[in-house]
Coordinates of C-alpha atoms in Angstrom, one line a residue:
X59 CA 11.0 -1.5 6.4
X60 CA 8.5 1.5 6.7
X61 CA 11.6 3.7 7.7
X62 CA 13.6 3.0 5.1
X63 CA 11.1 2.0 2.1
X64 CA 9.0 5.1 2.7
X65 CA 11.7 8.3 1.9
X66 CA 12.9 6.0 -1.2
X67 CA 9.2 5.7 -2.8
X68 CA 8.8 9.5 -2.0
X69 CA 11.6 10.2 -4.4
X70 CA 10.8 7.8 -6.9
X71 CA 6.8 7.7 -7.2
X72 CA 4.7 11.3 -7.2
X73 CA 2.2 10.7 -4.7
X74 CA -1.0 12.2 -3.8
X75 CA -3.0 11.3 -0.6
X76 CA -6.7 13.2 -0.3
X77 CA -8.6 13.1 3.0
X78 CA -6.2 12.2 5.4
X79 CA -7.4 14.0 8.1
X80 CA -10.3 11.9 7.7
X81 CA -8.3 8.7 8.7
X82 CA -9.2 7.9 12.7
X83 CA -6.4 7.4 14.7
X84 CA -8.0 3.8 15.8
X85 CA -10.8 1.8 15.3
X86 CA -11.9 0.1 11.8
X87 CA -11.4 2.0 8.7
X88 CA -11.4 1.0 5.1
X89 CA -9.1 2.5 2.9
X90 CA -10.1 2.5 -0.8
X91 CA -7.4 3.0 -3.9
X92 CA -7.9 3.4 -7.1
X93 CA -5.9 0.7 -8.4
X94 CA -3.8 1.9 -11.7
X95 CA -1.1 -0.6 -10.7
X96 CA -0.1 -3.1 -8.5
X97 CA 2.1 -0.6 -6.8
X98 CA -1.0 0.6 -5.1
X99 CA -0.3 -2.0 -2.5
X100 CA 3.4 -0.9 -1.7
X101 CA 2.4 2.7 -1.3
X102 CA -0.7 3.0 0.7
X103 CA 1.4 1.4 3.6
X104 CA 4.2 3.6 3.4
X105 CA 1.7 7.0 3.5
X106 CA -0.7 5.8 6.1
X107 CA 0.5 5.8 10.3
X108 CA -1.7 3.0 10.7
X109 CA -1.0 -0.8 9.8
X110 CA -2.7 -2.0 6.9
X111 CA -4.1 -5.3 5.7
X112 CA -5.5 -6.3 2.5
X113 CA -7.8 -8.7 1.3
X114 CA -8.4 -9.9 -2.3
X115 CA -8.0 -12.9 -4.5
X116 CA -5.8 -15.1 -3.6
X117 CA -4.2 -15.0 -7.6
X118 CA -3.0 -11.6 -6.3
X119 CA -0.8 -12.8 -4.2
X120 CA 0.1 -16.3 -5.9
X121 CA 0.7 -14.9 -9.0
X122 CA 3.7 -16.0 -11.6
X123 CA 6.8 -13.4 -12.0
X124 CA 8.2 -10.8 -10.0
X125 CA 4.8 -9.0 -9.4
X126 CA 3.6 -12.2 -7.8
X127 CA 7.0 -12.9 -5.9
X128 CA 6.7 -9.2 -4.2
X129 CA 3.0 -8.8 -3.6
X130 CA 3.8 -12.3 -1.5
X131 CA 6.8 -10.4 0.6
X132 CA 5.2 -7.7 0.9

């Protein structure tokens, strides 16, 4: 998904990623965003190497709509 998902958000979403360098290559890190919109979620993945996993309410992810239908796919 990463593959393909990530060149398609590149085009579409102008995004800015500050400190990279600063990620470890393994070990525990916490990544922070800033939150303007849900699409937060779908793009930290895509511009970080490592896997990420998110915690938060649980509304977040059971929410009504298609923002709730995709934050639970993804």
């Amino acid at each position: 998904i990463k593959a393909v998902l990530g060149p398609i958000m590149r085009l579409m979403f102008r995004t800015r990623v500050e400190g990279v360098e600063n990620i470890p290559g393994d070990g525990p890190v916490i990544l922070a965003g800033n939150h303007l919109t849900f699409i937060d979620s779908v793009i930290m993945p895509l511009t970080c190497d490592r896997q990420v996993f998110f915690i938060g309410k649980d509304e977040y992810v059971t929410g009504k709509g298609l923002k709730g239908r995709l934050m639970a796919w993804f």
